[in-house]
Structures are given as structure tokens and as C-alpha cells.
CSV table of C-alpha atoms in Angstrom, one decimal:
chain,number,residue,atom,x,y,z
F,1,MET,CA,2.0,44.1,4.5
F,2,ASP,CA,4.5,46.8,5.5
F,3,THR,CA,6.8,44.8,7.5
F,4,SER,CA,8.6,47.8,9.8
F,5,SER,CA,4.8,48.3,10.7
F,6,ILE,CA,3.0,47.2,13.1
F,7,ASP,CA,-0.6,47.9,14.1
F,8,VAL,CA,-1.6,46.8,17.7
F,9,LEU,CA,-4.9,46.7,19.6
F,10,LEU,CA,-4.7,47.1,23.1
F,11,VAL,CA,-7.5,46.0,25.4
F,12,ASP,CA,-7.7,47.2,28.8
F,13,ASP,CA,-10.4,48.8,30.5
F,14,SER,CA,-8.3,51.6,32.5
F,15,GLY,CA,-8.6,54.7,30.1
F,16,PHE,CA,-5.5,56.4,31.7
F,17,PHE,CA,-3.3,53.0,30.9
F,18,ARG,CA,-4.8,52.5,27.6
F,19,THR,CA,-3.7,56.7,26.7
F,20,ILE,CA,-0.2,56.4,28.8
F,21,VAL,CA,0.4,52.7,26.7
F,22,SER,CA,-0.8,54.2,23.3
F,23,ASP,CA,1.5,57.6,23.1
F,24,ARG,CA,4.6,55.6,24.9
F,25,LEU,CA,4.1,53.0,22.2
F,26,GLY,CA,4.3,55.3,19.5
F,27,GLU,CA,7.0,56.8,20.4
F,28,ALA,CA,9.2,53.6,21.5
F,29,ALA,CA,8.6,52.6,17.5
F,30,ASP,CA,7.3,52.1,14.8
F,31,ILE,CA,3.8,50.9,15.9
F,32,SER,CA,0.5,52.1,15.5
F,33,VAL,CA,-2.1,51.8,18.6
F,34,TRP,CA,-5.8,50.9,18.5
F,35,LYS,CA,-7.5,50.9,21.7
F,36,ALA,CA,-10.8,49.0,23.1
F,37,GLU,CA,-12.1,49.4,26.6
F,38,ASN,CA,-13.2,45.1,26.8
F,39,GLY,CA,-13.6,42.5,25.1
F,40,GLU,CA,-16.4,42.8,23.5
F,41,GLN,CA,-15.3,45.8,22.0
F,42,ALA,CA,-12.0,44.5,20.9
F,43,LEU,CA,-14.2,41.9,18.7
F,44,SER,CA,-15.8,44.5,17.3
F,45,THR,CA,-12.9,46.3,15.9
F,46,LEU,CA,-11.0,43.1,14.8
F,47,ALA,CA,-14.2,42.9,13.0
F,48,ASP,CA,-13.9,46.0,10.8
F,49,ARG,CA,-10.3,46.3,11.3
F,50,SER,CA,-6.6,44.0,10.5
F,51,VAL,CA,-4.0,44.4,13.5
F,52,ASP,CA,-1.3,42.4,13.5
F,53,CYS,CA,-1.1,42.2,17.4
F,54,ILE,CA,-3.5,41.9,20.3
F,55,VAL,CA,-1.7,43.9,24.0
F,56,SER,CA,-5.0,42.6,26.4
F,57,ASP,CA,-5.1,43.1,30.2
F,58,PHE,CA,-6.0,40.4,32.0
F,59,GLU,CA,-8.9,41.4,34.5
F,60,MET,CA,-11.5,43.0,33.0
F,61,PRO,CA,-15.5,43.2,32.6
F,62,GLY,CA,-17.4,41.2,30.4
F,63,LEU,CA,-14.6,38.7,28.9
F,64,ASN,CA,-11.7,38.7,30.6
F,65,GLY,CA,-8.1,38.2,28.6
F,66,LEU,CA,-7.7,34.6,28.6
F,67,GLU,CA,-11.8,34.8,27.0
F,68,LEU,CA,-10.9,37.0,24.7
F,69,TYR,CA,-7.3,35.3,23.6
F,70,ARG,CA,-9.6,32.0,23.1
F,71,ARG,CA,-12.1,33.9,20.6
F,72,VAL,CA,-9.0,35.8,19.1
F,73,GLU,CA,-7.2,32.9,18.4
F,74,GLU,CA,-10.4,30.9,16.9
F,75,GLU,CA,-11.4,33.7,14.5
F,76,TYR,CA,-8.3,35.3,13.7
F,77,GLY,CA,-5.2,33.7,15.2
F,78,LEU,CA,-3.5,36.7,15.9
F,79,PRO,CA,-0.4,37.1,18.0
F,80,PHE,CA,-1.9,37.8,21.4
F,81,ILE,CA,0.0,39.4,24.7
F,82,LEU,CA,-1.3,38.9,27.5
F,83,LEU,CA,-1.1,42.0,30.6
F,84,THR,CA,-2.2,41.6,34.6
F,85,GLY,CA,-1.8,43.5,37.9
F,86,GLN,CA,-1.8,40.1,39.5
F,87,GLY,CA,1.8,38.7,39.0
F,88,ASP,CA,1.4,35.4,40.5
F,89,GLU,CA,3.0,32.2,38.7
F,90,ARG,CA,-0.7,30.1,38.8
F,91,THR,CA,-2.1,33.8,35.8
F,92,ALA,CA,1.2,32.8,33.9
F,93,SER,CA,0.9,29.2,33.3
F,94,ARG,CA,-3.1,29.7,32.9
F,95,ALA,CA,-2.0,32.4,30.6
F,96,ILE,CA,1.2,30.2,28.6
F,97,GLY,CA,-0.7,27.1,29.0
F,98,ALA,CA,-3.7,28.5,26.7
F,99,GLY,CA,-1.0,29.1,24.3
F,100,VAL,CA,-0.9,32.8,24.7
F,101,ASP,CA,2.5,34.4,22.8
F,102,ASP,CA,3.7,36.1,26.2
F,103,TYR,CA,2.9,37.2,29.2
F,104,LEU,CA,4.1,40.4,30.5
F,105,ARG,CA,3.3,41.9,34.4
F,106,LYS,CA,2.0,46.0,34.2
F,107,ASP,CA,4.7,46.9,36.7
F,108,ASP,CA,7.5,45.9,34.6
F,109,ILE,CA,6.2,48.1,32.0
F,110,ALA,CA,4.0,50.5,33.5
F,111,GLU,CA,7.6,53.0,35.1
F,112,GLU,CA,8.6,55.8,33.2
F,113,GLY,CA,11.0,54.5,30.2
F,114,GLN,CA,10.0,50.7,30.5
F,115,LEU,CA,7.3,50.7,27.7
F,116,GLN,CA,10.1,49.7,25.3
F,117,LEU,CA,10.0,46.4,27.0
F,118,LEU,CA,6.3,46.1,25.5
F,119,ALA,CA,7.6,47.1,21.9
F,120,ASN,CA,10.1,44.4,22.0
F,121,ARG,CA,7.6,42.0,22.9
F,122,ILE,CA,5.5,43.3,20.3
F,123,GLU,CA,8.1,43.0,17.1
F,124,ASN,CA,9.2,39.6,18.8
F,125,VAL,CA,5.5,38.0,18.7
F,126,VAL,CA,4.5,39.6,15.5
F,127,ALA,CA,8.2,39.0,13.6
F,128,GLN,CA,8.0,35.1,14.8
F,129,ARG,CA,3.9,35.2,14.0
F,130,ARG,CA,4.9,36.4,10.3
F,131,ALA,CA,8.0,34.1,9.8
F,132,ASN,CA,5.5,30.8,11.0
F,133,GLU,CA,3.4,31.8,8.4
F,134,LYS,CA,5.8,32.7,5.6
F,135,TYR,CA,6.8,28.9,6.7
F,136,GLU,CA,3.2,27.2,6.6
F,137,LEU,CA,3.2,28.7,3.2
F,138,LEU,CA,6.0,27.5,1.9
F,139,VAL,CA,4.9,24.0,3.3
F,140,ASN,CA,1.5,24.1,2.1
F,141,ASN,CA,2.9,24.4,-1.6
F,142,THR,CA,5.9,22.4,-1.7
F,143,PRO,CA,4.6,18.6,-3.5
F,144,ASP,CA,6.1,17.0,-0.6
F,145,GLU,CA,4.0,15.0,1.7
F,146,ILE,CA,5.4,17.0,5.4
F,147,THR,CA,3.8,15.6,8.8
F,148,GLN,CA,4.8,16.0,12.3
F,149,VAL,CA,4.9,12.5,13.8
F,150,GLY,CA,5.0,11.7,17.3
F,151,VAL,CA,7.4,9.0,18.9
F,152,ASP,CA,4.0,7.1,19.6
F,153,GLY,CA,3.2,7.8,15.7
F,154,THR,CA,0.4,10.0,16.3
F,155,ILE,CA,0.1,12.7,13.7
F,156,ALA,CA,0.4,16.5,15.5
F,157,ALA,CA,0.3,17.9,12.0
F,158,ALA,CA,0.5,17.5,8.1
F,159,ASN,CA,0.2,19.6,5.3
F,160,GLU,CA,-2.0,20.0,2.1
F,161,ALA,CA,0.3,17.3,0.1
F,162,ALA,CA,0.0,14.9,2.6
F,163,ALA,CA,-4.1,15.1,3.0
F,164,ARG,CA,-4.1,14.8,-0.7
F,165,SER,CA,-2.2,11.6,-0.8
F,166,PHE,CA,-4.5,9.7,2.0
F,167,ASP,CA,-7.5,11.5,0.6
F,168,THR,CA,-8.5,13.3,3.4
F,169,THR,CA,-8.3,16.7,5.1
F,170,ARG,CA,-5.0,17.7,7.6
F,171,SER,CA,-7.9,17.9,10.5
F,172,GLU,CA,-9.2,14.5,10.0
F,173,LEU,CA,-4.9,13.6,9.9
F,174,THR,CA,-4.3,15.3,12.8
F,175,GLY,CA,-4.6,12.9,16.0
F,176,ALA,CA,-4.6,9.9,13.7
F,177,HIS,CA,-2.2,7.6,14.1
F,178,LEU,CA,0.4,6.7,11.4
F,179,SER,CA,-0.8,3.1,10.7
F,180,ASP,CA,-4.4,4.3,10.3
F,181,MET,CA,-3.2,5.7,7.1
F,182,LEU,CA,-0.6,3.2,6.2
F,183,PRO,CA,0.1,-0.5,6.0
F,184,LYS,CA,1.3,-1.5,9.3
F,185,GLU,CA,4.7,-2.1,8.6
F,186,THR,CA,5.5,0.8,6.7
F,187,ALA,CA,4.2,3.1,9.4
F,188,ALA,CA,6.2,0.9,11.8
F,189,SER,CA,9.7,1.3,9.5
F,190,ARG,CA,9.1,5.4,9.3
F,191,ILE,CA,8.5,5.6,13.3
F,192,GLU,CA,11.5,3.8,13.8
F,193,HIS,CA,13.8,5.9,11.6
F,194,GLY,CA,11.9,9.0,13.4
F,195,ARG,CA,13.2,7.8,16.8
F,196,ARG,CA,16.2,7.2,15.4
F,197,ALA,CA,16.9,10.7,14.3
F,198,LEU,CA,15.5,11.7,17.7
F,199,THR,CA,18.0,9.7,18.7
F,200,ALA,CA,20.6,10.8,16.8
F,201,GLY,CA,20.0,14.1,16.8
F,202,SER,CA,20.3,14.6,13.2
F,203,ALA,CA,17.9,13.9,10.0
F,204,VAL,CA,17.5,10.2,8.9
F,205,THR,CA,16.9,9.5,5.0
F,206,PHE,CA,15.3,6.5,3.8
F,207,GLN,CA,13.4,4.8,1.3
F,208,ASP,CA,10.5,2.4,1.4
F,209,SER,CA,7.4,1.1,-0.4
F,210,PHE,CA,3.8,-0.3,-0.2
F,211,GLY,CA,1.8,-1.6,-3.4
F,212,VAL,CA,3.2,-0.7,-6.8
F,213,ARG,CA,4.4,3.1,-4.9
F,214,HIS,CA,7.9,4.1,-4.3
F,215,PHE,CA,9.0,7.1,-1.7
F,216,HIS,CA,11.9,8.8,-0.5
F,217,ASN,CA,11.8,10.0,3.1
F,218,VAL,CA,13.6,11.9,5.4
F,219,ALA,CA,13.3,11.9,8.6
F,220,ALA,CA,14.2,15.4,11.3
F,221,PRO,CA,14.0,15.3,14.9
F,222,VAL,CA,12.2,18.6,16.1
F,223,SER,CA,13.4,20.4,18.9
F,224,VAL,CA,10.8,23.2,19.9
F,225,GLY,CA,9.7,23.6,23.5
F,226,SER,CA,6.8,20.8,24.3
F,227,GLU,CA,7.2,19.0,20.4
F,228,ALA,CA,10.8,18.0,21.1
F,229,ASP,CA,9.5,14.3,21.7
F,230,SER,CA,8.4,14.5,18.0
F,231,PHE,CA,9.6,14.6,14.1
F,232,GLN,CA,9.0,15.9,11.2
F,233,LEU,CA,8.5,13.5,8.3
F,234,ILE,CA,9.4,14.5,4.4
F,235,THR,CA,7.8,12.1,2.2
F,236,ARG,CA,8.1,12.6,-1.4
F,237,ASP,CA,7.1,10.0,-4.6
F,238,ILE,CA,9.4,8.9,-6.9
F,239,THR,CA,7.6,6.1,-8.3
F,240,GLU,CA,7.8,7.8,-11.7
F,241,GLN,CA,11.4,8.1,-10.6
F,242,LYS,CA,11.6,4.3,-10.3
F,243,ARG,CA,9.8,3.6,-13.4
F,244,ARG,CA,12.6,5.6,-15.5
F,245,GLU,CA,15.5,3.7,-13.7
F,246,ARG,CA,13.9,0.6,-14.9
F,247,GLU,CA,13.5,1.4,-18.5
F,248,LEU,CA,16.7,2.4,-18.3
F,249,GLU,CA,17.8,-0.6,-17.0
F,250,THR,CA,16.5,-2.8,-19.7
F,251,ARG,CA,17.5,0.1,-22.7
F,252,THR,CA,20.8,-0.7,-21.1
F,253,GLU,CA,20.5,-4.4,-21.2
F,254,GLU,CA,19.0,-4.1,-25.0
F,255,LEU,CA,22.0,-1.5,-26.2
F,256,ALA,CA,24.5,-4.1,-25.1
F,257,VAL,CA,23.4,-6.8,-26.5
F,258,ILE,CA,23.3,-4.8,-29.9
F,259,ASN,CA,26.4,-3.7,-29.0
F,260,ARG,CA,28.0,-7.4,-29.0
F,261,LEU,CA,25.7,-7.9,-32.4
F,262,VAL,CA,27.5,-5.0,-33.7
F,263,ARG,CA,31.2,-5.6,-32.4
F,264,HIS,CA,31.2,-9.5,-32.8
F,265,ASP,CA,28.7,-10.7,-35.4
F,266,ILE,CA,28.4,-8.4,-38.1
F,267,ASN,CA,31.7,-7.6,-37.9
F,268,ASN,CA,33.1,-10.3,-38.5
F,269,ASP,CA,31.2,-11.1,-41.3
F,270,ILE,CA,32.1,-7.8,-42.6
F,271,GLN,CA,35.8,-8.9,-42.5
F,272,LEU,CA,35.3,-12.2,-44.3
F,273,LEU,CA,33.5,-10.2,-47.1
F,274,LEU,CA,36.5,-8.2,-47.3
F,275,ALA,CA,38.9,-11.0,-47.4
F,276,TRP,CA,37.0,-13.0,-50.0
F,277,ALA,CA,37.0,-9.9,-52.4
F,278,ASP,CA,40.3,-9.5,-52.0
F,279,GLY,CA,40.9,-13.4,-52.7
F,280,ILE,CA,38.7,-13.2,-56.0
F,281,ASP,CA,40.0,-10.3,-57.0
F,282,ARG,CA,43.5,-12.2,-59.0
F,283,TYR,CA,40.7,-14.2,-60.5
F,284,VAL,CA,39.2,-11.3,-62.4
F,285,ASP,CA,40.3,-10.1,-65.7
F,286,ASP,CA,38.1,-8.2,-67.4
F,287,GLU,CA,37.1,-4.5,-66.9
F,288,GLU,CA,33.2,-5.5,-65.9
F,289,GLY,CA,34.1,-8.2,-63.3
F,290,GLN,CA,36.7,-5.9,-61.9
F,291,GLU,CA,34.7,-3.1,-61.5
F,292,TYR,CA,31.9,-5.8,-59.8
F,293,VAL,CA,34.9,-6.6,-57.2
F,294,ASP,CA,35.6,-3.1,-56.6
F,295,ARG,CA,32.2,-1.9,-55.9
F,296,ILE,CA,31.7,-5.0,-53.2
F,297,GLN,CA,35.1,-3.9,-51.4
F,298,GLY,CA,33.7,-0.2,-51.3
F,299,THR,CA,30.0,-1.4,-50.1
F,300,CYS,CA,31.9,-3.9,-47.2
F,301,ASP,CA,34.4,-0.7,-46.6
F,302,HIS,CA,31.0,1.5,-46.0
F,303,ILE,CA,29.4,-1.3,-44.4
F,304,ASP,CA,32.7,-1.4,-41.9
F,305,GLU,CA,32.9,2.2,-41.2
F,306,LEU,CA,28.7,2.1,-40.5
F,307,THR,CA,29.3,-0.9,-37.7
F,308,THR,CA,31.9,1.3,-36.7
F,309,ILE,CA,29.5,4.3,-36.2
F,310,ALA,CA,27.0,2.1,-34.4
F,311,ARG,CA,29.2,0.8,-32.0
F,312,ASP,CA,30.4,4.3,-30.9
F,313,PHE,CA,26.7,6.0,-30.7
F,314,VAL,CA,25.4,2.7,-28.7
F,315,ASP,CA,28.8,3.3,-26.3
F,316,SER,CA,27.9,6.9,-26.1
F,317,ILE,CA,23.9,6.5,-25.6
F,318,GLY,CA,24.6,3.5,-23.2
F,319,SER,CA,24.3,4.9,-19.8
F,320,ASP,CA,22.6,8.4,-18.5
F,321,ALA,CA,25.8,8.4,-16.4
F,322,GLU,CA,28.2,11.3,-16.8
F,323,PHE,CA,31.5,10.0,-19.4
F,324,SER,CA,34.1,9.5,-17.8
F,325,LEU,CA,36.8,12.7,-19.4
F,326,THR,CA,40.1,12.9,-19.0
F,327,GLY,CA,42.9,14.0,-20.9
F,328,ILE,CA,43.2,12.6,-24.7
F,329,ASP,CA,46.9,13.4,-26.7
F,330,LEU,CA,45.3,15.3,-29.4
F,331,ARG,CA,47.8,14.9,-31.9
F,332,GLN,CA,47.3,11.0,-31.9
F,333,ILE,CA,44.3,10.7,-32.5
F,334,LEU,CA,44.9,13.1,-35.6
F,335,ASP,CA,47.3,11.3,-36.9
F,336,ASP,CA,46.0,8.3,-36.7
F,337,GLU,CA,42.4,9.2,-37.9
F,338,ILE,CA,44.4,10.7,-41.0
F,339,GLU,CA,46.2,7.5,-41.9
F,340,LYS,CA,43.0,5.9,-41.3
F,341,ALA,CA,41.5,8.0,-43.9
F,342,ASP,CA,44.0,7.7,-46.1
F,343,ARG,CA,44.4,4.4,-46.5
F,344,ARG,CA,39.9,4.1,-46.1
F,345,HIS,CA,39.4,6.6,-49.2
F,346,ASP,CA,42.3,6.0,-52.0
F,347,ASP,CA,41.4,9.4,-53.7
F,348,LEU,CA,41.5,11.4,-50.8
F,349,THR,CA,44.1,13.8,-49.8
F,350,VAL,CA,44.9,14.5,-46.8
F,351,THR,CA,47.4,17.3,-45.1
F,352,ALA,CA,47.8,18.9,-41.6
F,353,GLU,CA,48.9,22.7,-42.6
F,354,ARG,CA,51.3,23.0,-39.9
F,355,PRO,CA,52.6,19.7,-37.5
F,356,ILE,CA,49.7,19.0,-34.8
F,357,PRO,CA,50.7,20.2,-31.5
F,358,SER,CA,50.6,17.7,-28.8
F,359,VAL,CA,48.2,18.9,-26.4
F,360,ALA,CA,45.8,16.9,-23.8
F,361,VAL,CA,42.4,17.8,-24.4
F,362,ARG,CA,39.2,16.7,-22.4
F,363,ALA,CA,37.4,14.1,-24.0
F,364,ASN,CA,37.6,10.1,-24.3
F,365,GLU,CA,38.6,6.9,-26.6
F,366,LEU,CA,35.7,8.2,-28.6
F,367,LEU,CA,37.1,11.2,-29.7
F,368,SER,CA,38.2,9.4,-32.6
F,369,SER,CA,35.6,8.7,-33.8
F,370,VAL,CA,34.3,12.5,-33.9
F,371,PHE,CA,37.6,12.9,-36.1
F,372,GLY,CA,36.5,10.0,-38.0
F,373,ASN,CA,33.7,10.7,-39.1
F,374,LEU,CA,34.2,14.2,-40.5
F,375,LEU,CA,37.2,12.8,-42.2
F,376,SER,CA,34.5,10.5,-43.8
F,377,ASN,CA,31.9,12.9,-44.0
F,378,ALA,CA,34.0,15.4,-46.3
F,379,ALA,CA,35.7,11.6,-48.7
F,380,ARG,CA,31.8,10.6,-49.5
F,381,HIS,CA,30.4,14.1,-50.0
F,382,ASN,CA,33.1,15.0,-52.0
F,383,ASP,CA,32.7,15.0,-56.2
F,384,ALA,CA,36.1,17.2,-56.7
F,385,ALA,CA,38.6,15.3,-59.5
F,386,ASP,CA,41.1,16.1,-56.7
F,387,PRO,CA,39.3,15.9,-53.2
F,388,HIS,CA,41.3,17.0,-50.3
F,389,VAL,CA,41.1,17.7,-46.8
F,390,SER,CA,43.0,20.3,-44.9
F,391,VAL,CA,43.9,20.1,-41.1
F,392,GLY,CA,44.6,23.1,-38.6
F,393,VAL,CA,45.0,23.3,-35.2
F,394,GLU,CA,44.6,26.4,-33.4
F,395,GLU,CA,45.3,26.9,-29.1
F,396,SER,CA,43.9,29.3,-26.5
F,397,ALA,CA,44.9,29.2,-22.7
F,398,THR,CA,41.4,27.0,-22.2
F,399,GLU,CA,40.8,25.7,-25.3
F,400,VAL,CA,42.0,24.4,-28.8
F,401,THR,CA,40.1,24.2,-31.8
F,402,VAL,CA,40.5,21.8,-35.2
F,403,ARG,CA,39.4,22.7,-38.8
F,404,PHE,CA,38.4,20.0,-41.2
F,405,ALA,CA,38.6,22.3,-44.2
F,406,ASP,CA,37.5,20.5,-47.8
F,407,ASN,CA,37.1,21.3,-51.3
F,408,GLY,CA,33.8,19.3,-51.5
F,409,PRO,CA,30.3,21.5,-52.9
F,410,GLY,CA,29.9,22.8,-49.3
F,411,VAL,CA,26.7,23.1,-47.5
F,412,PRO,CA,23.7,25.1,-48.7
F,413,ASP,CA,22.9,27.9,-45.6
F,414,SER,CA,19.5,26.1,-45.7
F,415,GLN,CA,21.0,23.0,-44.3
F,416,LYS,CA,23.9,24.2,-42.1
F,417,ASP,CA,21.9,24.4,-38.6
F,418,ALA,CA,20.0,21.0,-39.1
F,419,ILE,CA,23.2,18.9,-40.7
F,420,PHE,CA,24.4,17.7,-37.2
F,421,GLY,CA,20.7,16.6,-36.5
F,422,LYS,CA,19.9,12.7,-36.3
F,423,GLY,CA,19.3,11.5,-39.6
F,424,GLU,CA,19.8,14.3,-41.9
F,425,MET,CA,21.3,13.5,-45.2
F,426,GLY,CA,22.4,15.9,-48.2
F,427,PRO,CA,20.8,15.1,-51.6
F,428,GLU,CA,21.5,12.1,-52.7
F,429,SER,CA,23.9,11.5,-49.8
F,430,PRO,CA,25.5,7.9,-49.8
F,431,GLY,CA,25.6,8.1,-45.7
F,432,THR,CA,23.0,8.1,-43.3
F,433,GLY,CA,23.9,11.5,-41.5
F,434,ILE,CA,24.4,9.6,-38.5
F,435,GLY,CA,27.9,10.2,-38.6
F,436,LEU,CA,27.6,13.9,-38.2
F,437,TYR,CA,24.5,13.4,-35.3
F,438,LEU,CA,27.1,11.4,-32.9
F,439,ALA,CA,30.0,13.5,-33.5
F,440,HIS,CA,27.8,16.3,-32.4
F,441,THR,CA,26.5,14.4,-29.2
F,442,LEU,CA,29.7,13.3,-28.5
F,443,VAL,CA,31.5,16.9,-28.2
F,444,GLU,CA,28.7,18.3,-26.5
F,445,GLN,CA,29.9,15.8,-24.2
F,446,TYR,CA,33.0,16.6,-24.1
F,447,GLY,CA,32.0,20.8,-22.9
F,448,GLY,CA,32.8,21.5,-26.4
F,449,GLU,CA,31.4,23.1,-30.1
F,450,ILE,CA,31.3,21.8,-33.0
F,451,ALA,CA,30.2,23.9,-36.5
F,452,VAL,CA,30.4,24.1,-40.2
F,453,SER,CA,31.1,27.0,-42.4
F,454,ASP,CA,32.2,27.9,-46.1
F,455,ASN,CA,35.3,27.4,-47.1
F,456,GLU,CA,36.9,29.5,-49.6
F,457,PRO,CA,36.3,29.2,-53.2
F,458,THR,CA,34.7,25.8,-52.2
F,459,GLY,CA,33.7,23.5,-49.6
F,460,SER,CA,33.1,23.3,-46.4
F,461,VAL,CA,35.3,24.3,-43.2
F,462,PHE,CA,33.8,21.9,-40.1
F,463,THR,CA,35.4,22.7,-36.8
F,464,VAL,CA,35.3,21.5,-33.6
F,465,THR,CA,36.6,23.2,-30.1
F,466,LEU,CA,37.5,21.4,-27.0
F,467,PRO,CA,38.1,22.1,-24.1
F,468,LYS,CA,41.9,21.8,-22.1
F,469,HIS,CA,42.6,18.9,-19.9
F,470,ALA,CA,43.3,20.5,-16.8
């Protein structure tokens, strides 16, 4: 419907009045006027034609204005303006009490140039009714349960979601008491919160539950005319949300147990194995025995590395809350991880292309796991005679990019998009693939990016781009 155009049905038993008003309304505003000389003719017109508003005389033969209003309201629900020549307060009171949208004396609009008053009233009641229809459409299509409740707990109105929740209809809900639909304690609590909202003159938010269902509620005061002693109750079912919260709590507790196991029990045993391997090394003289000692030490180093990855992985997913990020000194983290890689991998050479700048990036202490895993990945997947990694850092005004370029076999194009996925491994990979997945997960949580490309003449280049700390 074109909201700038209004179709009006004018009902009056005076042909002169109908003609004058219809002609002048067409001049006063963008209003088209249809005419009827009595109530029966008006109802016949409405059966054939859609209009936006009724303007009707009060005193007419047959149906009077109020009787016509009741028929129109029952069948069509259209805005209705009543006109009368009587002008007494009793008539006005009857009109407003019946629910008529507006009331005007004919004497006030019949004079030359005063038709604009009626045009303004028509535009106002139509605009208000259209706004109410849009609001009702919005209310009835929301999944939240919305009811209007009096201070005594009587339901004055309800939307479709509320009716579905109580397995009834909107009309059956209207006039019922809140305690007829809810456990008495729950109903009493919601009414009390509604009264608090009315007293405070502002919305009150609270949660409640009954049976296995949980709800988030908002009680907001209604401040419109005769409805000022009621409140709007907006209720959202959060049962599923509560279930997920309980599952998250359970998962967090289980992860904490795993974390303790990894941090202490397994790590302590690995350190013991490493110490024993060092201890027996001096008693092994033959080459074959030394090979077994080297294997034990290498495997212990690998398990130690995996326990560190597992610990960091648990830390990264142990909570759905956002990481607490701060400024981390990039140079300190990189220097430490390069030194660790040199100690852990005897054959690997790690060099920095130029002095690493001391710049703060937006991250946390787990950034060391990102760099450590990339260096370890470069070492374990490198079959060159002289494996090496070159580390470079580039800055922009807002970001820092760290490059890890190795001389290994490289990553096939078919695997570049999937290499950071959980559990991805290259052919005959000695690792689990979880290290790159962890690095990708952490960098994303920092608001950065991680990628892999080809190095020249051979190998891979892993790049980590991180935002600078403001």
C-alpha cells in the first residue's frame, strides 16, 4: 500500500455536506474520498472496496455513527473518526469510551478553510493504525513470548509465541490470570518484577525456571493511557543455552584434568626418561647400542614436544571466553624459540635475515607455541643435507609479518589449503599435524593470518601476520 495516499469512506446523510467535505479533502491533502449516505450503504461499500479510514456522522437514520463503528470494528478493524453536530460531552464520552479513534464537531470543520483540521486528523489516525499494525506484525513474528499483564496478573494481550508456549490461542490467553498458565510461585515472581518495573518507570531484567525449562525475562512498564497500570513481559526460552553452559563447564573441568596430566605426570616421566638416557649413554660403547640410545633420546624429545603442544592446545580451547590479549615483545619470543630450535634439532640451522625488531604485537604467551611449532615443523619435514630456516620480519603501520623460509621438500599445491586443518599430515610425516592446527587456531584468535607458499629454489615459506598492539 502507498502510505502517502489515503482512501477515506465519508458517511453522512447530508448530500451537501458529503460533497463539500469530499471536494475540499481532495484539495487539502492526498486523500481520495468515497461516499455513503447511511450506515447500510457504508457496509455495502466496504464489502466491495478497501479503504484506510471511516469518517462518519453520528446522527443518521438506520445505523447511527456508534452502531456503524461497532460493525466496522468487528468486521474490518479500520480507523474511525466520528462527526457530530451535537457537541455535548456526553456524546464525546460515549464515542471515546466505545473505542472510536477520534471525535470532531461538525461546526469545527464546516467553516471555509477548516477542512485541513479533518485532513490532519485522518492522516494521524491512519498513520497510528499503520504503525500499530507494523508493531503487531513484528511482535507476532518474534520467537520471544510477549504478554501484556496488569498489576493484578491478568493477561491483557499476548502474541502468537506466547499462545504456542501455553498450547492455547491468543484470545483464550486474554483475560486469563498469569497463575492459570504458570506455577504459582513463578507467576507471583513475574508479577512482582512487573510491579517493580512500573514503580521504577524502567525495564527490569531477570531469569527464572520451572521444570526443566529456563527463561530470560524483561518486564517493561506500559505508559499508554488507560493501560498505564500494566507491564509488558518479554520471555525468551534459554533452556538450550543453559544446557550448553553446563556442557561447557563439564568440558572445561575435563580439559583441566587432561592439562594437569600432561603438565605434570607425563612431562615428569619424559624428563626422567631423558635423564636415564643421558645416564646410560656413557656405558654404551658400540655403534648399534648408541643408535638405540639416540632413538630413545629423539623419541623422548618428540614426546616432550607433543606434550607441550597438547598443553598449549588445551589452554587455547579450555574456555569459550575471549583470550586476554596484550602487547607481547616479538623479538623476545622469536629469540627464545630460535634458541630452543637450535638446541632441540642438532642438524637444523636457524638464522635471522636481519636484527629482529622489538615491537609489541597483540597476542598472549601462547605466541611462543605458534613460532615453536613452525620451526619444529620445518625441522621434522626437512630431508635436506643441511636443513636450515631463515626468519625475517617486516613491519607496516598496523601489522607485523614474520616469515619462516626453509629448504625442505615444500608443500604440494593440493595440500596448501588443508595443511592447517586438524590432523593434517604430509606423506610419511613423523608428526601428528596438530602443531600447525594449533598455530592456525592461535593466530586467528589474535586477529591475524597464517599462510604457506613456495620458497625458491625449494622449500616452503610460512608467514604469520599479527596486528600491532595499540
